[in-house]
Coordinates of C-alpha atoms and ligand atoms in Angstrom, one line a residue:
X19 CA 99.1 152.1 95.7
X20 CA 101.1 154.9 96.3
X21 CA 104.0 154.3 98.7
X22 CA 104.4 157.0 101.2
X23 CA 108.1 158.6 102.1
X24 CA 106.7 160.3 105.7
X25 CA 105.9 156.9 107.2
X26 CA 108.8 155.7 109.6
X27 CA 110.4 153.5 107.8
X28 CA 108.4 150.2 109.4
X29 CA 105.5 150.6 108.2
X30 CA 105.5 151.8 104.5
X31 CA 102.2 152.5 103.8
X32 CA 98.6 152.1 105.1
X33 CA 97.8 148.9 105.9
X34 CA 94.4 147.6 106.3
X35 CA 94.4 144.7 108.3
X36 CA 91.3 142.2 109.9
X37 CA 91.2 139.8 112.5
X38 CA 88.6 137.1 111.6
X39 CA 86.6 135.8 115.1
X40 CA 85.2 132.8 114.2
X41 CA 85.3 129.2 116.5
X42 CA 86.0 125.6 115.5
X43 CA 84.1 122.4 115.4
X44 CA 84.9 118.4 115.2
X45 CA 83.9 119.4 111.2
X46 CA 87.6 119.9 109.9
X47 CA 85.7 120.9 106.2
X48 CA 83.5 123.0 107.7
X49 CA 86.0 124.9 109.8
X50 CA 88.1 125.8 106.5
X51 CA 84.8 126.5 104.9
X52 CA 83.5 128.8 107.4
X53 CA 87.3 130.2 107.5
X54 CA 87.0 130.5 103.6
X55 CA 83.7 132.8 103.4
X56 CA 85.1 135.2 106.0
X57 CA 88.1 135.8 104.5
X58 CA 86.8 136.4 101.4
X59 CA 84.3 138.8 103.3
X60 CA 87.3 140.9 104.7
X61 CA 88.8 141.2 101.6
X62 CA 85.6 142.7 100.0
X63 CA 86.5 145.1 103.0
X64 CA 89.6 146.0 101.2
X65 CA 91.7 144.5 104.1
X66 CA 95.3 143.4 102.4
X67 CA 96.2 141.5 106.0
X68 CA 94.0 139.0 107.4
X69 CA 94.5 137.4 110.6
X70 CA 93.1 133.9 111.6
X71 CA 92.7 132.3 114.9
X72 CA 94.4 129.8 116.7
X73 CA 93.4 126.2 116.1
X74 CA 90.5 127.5 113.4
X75 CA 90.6 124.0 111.7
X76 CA 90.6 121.5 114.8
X77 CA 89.0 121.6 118.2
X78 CA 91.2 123.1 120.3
X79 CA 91.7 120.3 122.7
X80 CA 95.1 118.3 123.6
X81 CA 93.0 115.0 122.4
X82 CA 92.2 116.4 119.2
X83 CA 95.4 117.8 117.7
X84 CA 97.1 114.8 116.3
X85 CA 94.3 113.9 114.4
X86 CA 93.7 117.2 112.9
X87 CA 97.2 117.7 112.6
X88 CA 99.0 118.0 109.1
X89 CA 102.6 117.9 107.2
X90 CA 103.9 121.3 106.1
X91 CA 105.9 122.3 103.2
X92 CA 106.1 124.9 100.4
X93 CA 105.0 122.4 97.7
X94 CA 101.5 121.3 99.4
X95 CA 99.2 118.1 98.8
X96 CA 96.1 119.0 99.4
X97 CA 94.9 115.8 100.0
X98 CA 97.5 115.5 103.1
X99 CA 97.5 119.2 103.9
X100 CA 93.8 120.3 103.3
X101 CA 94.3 123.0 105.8
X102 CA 97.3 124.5 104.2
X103 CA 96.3 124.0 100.9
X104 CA 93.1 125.7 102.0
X105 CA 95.6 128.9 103.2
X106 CA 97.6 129.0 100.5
X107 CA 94.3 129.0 98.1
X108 CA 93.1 131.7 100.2
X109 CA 95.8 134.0 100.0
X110 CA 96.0 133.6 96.1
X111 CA 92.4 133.7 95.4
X112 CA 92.1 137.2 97.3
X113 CA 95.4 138.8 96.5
X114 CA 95.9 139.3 100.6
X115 CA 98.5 138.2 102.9
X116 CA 97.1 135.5 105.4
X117 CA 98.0 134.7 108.9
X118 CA 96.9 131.6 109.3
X119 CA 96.0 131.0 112.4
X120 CA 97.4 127.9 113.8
X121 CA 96.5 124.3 112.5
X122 CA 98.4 121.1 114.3
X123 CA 101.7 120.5 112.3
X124 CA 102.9 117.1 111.7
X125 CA 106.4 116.8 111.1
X126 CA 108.4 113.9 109.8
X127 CA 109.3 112.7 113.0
X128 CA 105.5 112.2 114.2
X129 CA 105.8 115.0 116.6
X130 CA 103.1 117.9 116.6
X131 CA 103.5 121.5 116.5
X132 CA 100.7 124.2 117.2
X133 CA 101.6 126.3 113.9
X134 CA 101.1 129.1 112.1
X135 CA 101.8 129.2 108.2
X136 CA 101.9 132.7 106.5
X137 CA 101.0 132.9 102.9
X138 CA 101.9 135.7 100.3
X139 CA 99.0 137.4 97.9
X140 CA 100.5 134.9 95.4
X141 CA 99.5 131.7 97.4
X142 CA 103.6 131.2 98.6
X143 CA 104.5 130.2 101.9
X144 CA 106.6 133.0 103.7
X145 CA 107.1 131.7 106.7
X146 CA 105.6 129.3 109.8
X147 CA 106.0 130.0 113.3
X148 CA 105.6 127.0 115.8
X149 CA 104.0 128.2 119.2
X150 CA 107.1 128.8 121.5
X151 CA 105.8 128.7 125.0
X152 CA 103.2 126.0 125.4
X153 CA 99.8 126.6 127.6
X154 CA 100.7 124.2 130.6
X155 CA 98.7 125.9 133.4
X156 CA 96.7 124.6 136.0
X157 CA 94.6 128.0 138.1
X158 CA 92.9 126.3 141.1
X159 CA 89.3 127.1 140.5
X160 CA 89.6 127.7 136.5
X161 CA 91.2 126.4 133.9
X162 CA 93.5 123.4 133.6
X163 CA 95.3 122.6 130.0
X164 CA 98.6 121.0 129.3
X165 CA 99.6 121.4 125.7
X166 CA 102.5 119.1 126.4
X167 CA 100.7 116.7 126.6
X168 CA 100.8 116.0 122.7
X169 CA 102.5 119.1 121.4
X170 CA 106.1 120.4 120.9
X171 CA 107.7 123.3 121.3
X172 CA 108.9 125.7 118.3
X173 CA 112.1 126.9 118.9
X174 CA 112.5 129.9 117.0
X175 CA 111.5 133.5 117.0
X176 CA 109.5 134.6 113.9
X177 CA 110.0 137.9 112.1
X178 CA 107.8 137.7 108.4
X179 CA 109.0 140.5 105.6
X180 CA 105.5 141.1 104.1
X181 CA 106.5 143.1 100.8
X182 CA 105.6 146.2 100.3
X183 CA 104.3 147.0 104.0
X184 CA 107.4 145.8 106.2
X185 CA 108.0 143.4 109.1
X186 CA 105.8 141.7 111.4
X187 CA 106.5 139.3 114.8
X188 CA 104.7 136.4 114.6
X189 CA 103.7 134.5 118.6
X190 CA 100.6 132.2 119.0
X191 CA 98.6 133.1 122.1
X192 CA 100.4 132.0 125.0
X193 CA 103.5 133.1 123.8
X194 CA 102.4 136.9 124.1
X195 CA 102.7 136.5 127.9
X196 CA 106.4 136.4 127.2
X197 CA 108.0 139.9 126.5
X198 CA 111.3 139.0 125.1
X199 CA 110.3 137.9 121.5
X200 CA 108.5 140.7 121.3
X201 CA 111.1 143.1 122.2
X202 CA 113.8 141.3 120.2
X203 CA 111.1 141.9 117.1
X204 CA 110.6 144.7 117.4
X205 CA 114.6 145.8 117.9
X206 CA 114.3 144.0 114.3
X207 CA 112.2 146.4 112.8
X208 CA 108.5 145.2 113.0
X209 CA 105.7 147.0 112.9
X210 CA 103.7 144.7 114.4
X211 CA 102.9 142.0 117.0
X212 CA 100.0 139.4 115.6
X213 CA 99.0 137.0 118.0
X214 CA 96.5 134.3 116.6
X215 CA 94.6 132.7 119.8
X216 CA 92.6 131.2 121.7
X217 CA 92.3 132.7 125.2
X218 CA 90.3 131.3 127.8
X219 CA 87.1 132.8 130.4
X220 CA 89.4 132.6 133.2
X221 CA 92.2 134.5 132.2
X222 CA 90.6 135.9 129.3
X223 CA 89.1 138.9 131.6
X224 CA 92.4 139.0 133.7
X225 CA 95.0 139.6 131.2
X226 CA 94.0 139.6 127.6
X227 CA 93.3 143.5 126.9
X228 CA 96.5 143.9 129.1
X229 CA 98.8 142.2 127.9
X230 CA 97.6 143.4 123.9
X231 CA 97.9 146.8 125.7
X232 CA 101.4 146.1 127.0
X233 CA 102.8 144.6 124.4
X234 CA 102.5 147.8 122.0
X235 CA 103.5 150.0 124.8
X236 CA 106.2 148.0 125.4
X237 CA 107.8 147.8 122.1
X238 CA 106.1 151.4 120.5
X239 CA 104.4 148.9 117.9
X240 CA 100.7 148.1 116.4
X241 CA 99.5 144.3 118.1
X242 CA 96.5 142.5 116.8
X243 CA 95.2 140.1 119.1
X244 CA 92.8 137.5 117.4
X245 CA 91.1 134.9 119.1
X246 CA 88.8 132.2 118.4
X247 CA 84.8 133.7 119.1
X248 CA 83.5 131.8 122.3
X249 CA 81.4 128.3 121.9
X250 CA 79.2 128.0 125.2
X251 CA 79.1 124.4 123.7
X252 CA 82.7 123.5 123.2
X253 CA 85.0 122.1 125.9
X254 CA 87.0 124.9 125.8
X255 CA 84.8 128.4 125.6
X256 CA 87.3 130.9 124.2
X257 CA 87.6 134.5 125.3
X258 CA 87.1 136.3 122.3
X259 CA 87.6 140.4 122.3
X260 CA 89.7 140.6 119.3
X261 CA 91.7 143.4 119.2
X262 CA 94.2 145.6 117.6
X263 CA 96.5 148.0 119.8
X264 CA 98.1 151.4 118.5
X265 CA 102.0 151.9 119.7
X266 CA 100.7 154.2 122.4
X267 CA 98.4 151.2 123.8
X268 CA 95.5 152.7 122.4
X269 CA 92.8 150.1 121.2
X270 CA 91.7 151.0 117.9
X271 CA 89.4 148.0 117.2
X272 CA 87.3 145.4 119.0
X273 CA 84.7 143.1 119.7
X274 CA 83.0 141.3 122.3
X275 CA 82.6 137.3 122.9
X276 CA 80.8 136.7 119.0
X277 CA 81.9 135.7 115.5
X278 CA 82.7 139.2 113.9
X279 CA 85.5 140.3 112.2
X280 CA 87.1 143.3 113.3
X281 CA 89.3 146.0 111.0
X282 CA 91.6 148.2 111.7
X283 CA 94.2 150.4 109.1
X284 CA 97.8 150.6 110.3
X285 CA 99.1 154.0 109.6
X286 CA 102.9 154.4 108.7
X287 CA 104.2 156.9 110.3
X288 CA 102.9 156.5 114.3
X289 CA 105.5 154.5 115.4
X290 CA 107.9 157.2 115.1
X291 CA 105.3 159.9 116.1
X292 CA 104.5 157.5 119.9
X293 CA 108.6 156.5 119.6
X294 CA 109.8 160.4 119.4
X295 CA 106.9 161.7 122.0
X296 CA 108.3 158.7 124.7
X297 CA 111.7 157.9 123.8
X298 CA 112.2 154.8 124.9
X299 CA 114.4 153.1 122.1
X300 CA 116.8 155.8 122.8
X301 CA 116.8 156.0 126.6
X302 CA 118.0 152.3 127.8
X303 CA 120.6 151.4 129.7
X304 CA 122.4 149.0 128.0
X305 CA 125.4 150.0 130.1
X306 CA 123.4 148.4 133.1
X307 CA 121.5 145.3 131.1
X308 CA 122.3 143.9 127.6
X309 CA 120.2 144.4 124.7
X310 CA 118.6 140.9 124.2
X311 CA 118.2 141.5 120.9
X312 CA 121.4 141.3 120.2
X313 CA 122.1 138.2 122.1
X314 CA 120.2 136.2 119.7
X315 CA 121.1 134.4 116.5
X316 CA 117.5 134.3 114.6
X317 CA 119.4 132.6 111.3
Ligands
LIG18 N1 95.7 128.9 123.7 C1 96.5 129.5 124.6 O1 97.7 129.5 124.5 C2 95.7 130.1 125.8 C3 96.6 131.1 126.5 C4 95.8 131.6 127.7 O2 94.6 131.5 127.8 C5 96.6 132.3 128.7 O3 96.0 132.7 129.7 O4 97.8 132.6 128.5

């Protein structure tokens, strides 16, 4: 593929990417399974990104996630790891970079981690994020969840090199209602925001689109919002409405409350075009406020 020099220097060339919308079951092998067949669906689609959900190999439920939970490392067993091992496999078999979701880390310690692994075209681990900001709420009337309950919190912010194409911020759901990560991201030179989640009917309708919408308006980058498809059945009926976000806000693909996968091609070149018509990277006043960015070591 050609690699074009008018792009903006984030983005390097186009970039097909898809957000699979599937939901999870008490079957952990059937969850990789169905996860399996629809990324090797959207790469027949020619996408070279694909974006899982949150949780797509365990219920998501606080009860559940230390027995679905698994140790993560660059040299995987898959007997101990079938998740990741599953990932990994997918990203070599198709030649695409996976997001993978999330899938309940173990670490050495015992304690468990809602995490995402990233895998290269060539099967290696690039990076993990481990959900920052966990979903403790409690909206009188709607939902009620308490990750803490069994999980941990990451600590880190995650910025992923995907070669070739550029940077991405990594957040997992929750963590997208928090706009400094984002911000310090993209001051690091992403192109994109990629949320894998699991939203929920309450505040799905609320603040889902919006906060996709901010996001890229805030930071003058692409998002891709992908959530689990909704389960009338499960304990916990996701949103849905996948979706990916231009930097002027503009959604430029989505779908409703079903399994679907959604695609979208990232064009290099607009983040400059939305970043020179609205100059906000050039207008603030860090003679008033700090730049955050800078105020953070992400070694
Ligand atoms: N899985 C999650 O983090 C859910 C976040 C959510 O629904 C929200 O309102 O925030």
């Amino acid at each position: 593929m050609q690699i074009s020099n008018s792009g903006d220097g984030l983005l390097k060339k186009s970039l097909k990417v898809a957000c699979i919308q599937i939901s999870s079951g008490p079957n952990k092998a059937r969850n990789l399974a169905k996860a399996r067949e629809k990324v090797l669906q959207a790469a027949s689609e020619r996408a070279s990104l694909i974006v899982l959900p949150e949780c797509f190999n365990s219920p998501y439920s606080t009860a559940s996630f230390r027995e679905y939970a698994e140790p993560l490392s660059h040299s995987i067993d898959p007997q101990k790891s079938p998740s990741f091992a599953a990932l990994a496999k997918m990203a070599s078999d198709t030649g695409t970079f996976i997001i993978g979701g999330s899938v309940p880390e173990r670490d050495l310690s015992g304690n468990i981690y809602n995490t995402c692994a990233v895998y290269s075209p060539q099967g290696k681990l690039l990076a993990s994020h481990r959900k920052m900001h966990l979903f403790d709420i409690n909206v009188a009337g709607g939902i009620s969840f308490c990750e803490s309950d069994t999980l941990s919190a990451g600590n880190k912010i995650t910025i992923v090199d995907l070669e070739g194409y550029g940077r991405i911020g990594l957040g997992i759901c929750y963590d997208m209602r928090f706009a400094e990560p984002s911000t310090i991201a993209s001051r690091q030179g992403a192109f994109a925001l990629i949320y894998p989640s699991a939203f929920n009917t309450t505040t799905g309708p609320l603040h889902w689109e919006l906060l996709g919408r901010a996001r890229a308006v805030d930071n003058q980058v692409y998002t891709m919002l992908c959530s689990q498809s909704r389960d009338p059945a499960s304990s916990y009926p996701a949103w849905g409405y996948s979706m990916v976000a231009d930097p002027m806000g503009q959604i430029v693909a989505k779908t409703e409350e079903k399994e679907d996968i959604i695609y979208a091609t990232l064009e290099p070149g607009v983040i400059t075009k939305s970043r020179t018509a609205i100059p906000i990277t050039c207008q603030r006043r860090h003679d008033v406020y700090p730049d955050i960015a800078k105020l953070v070591d992400l070694q």
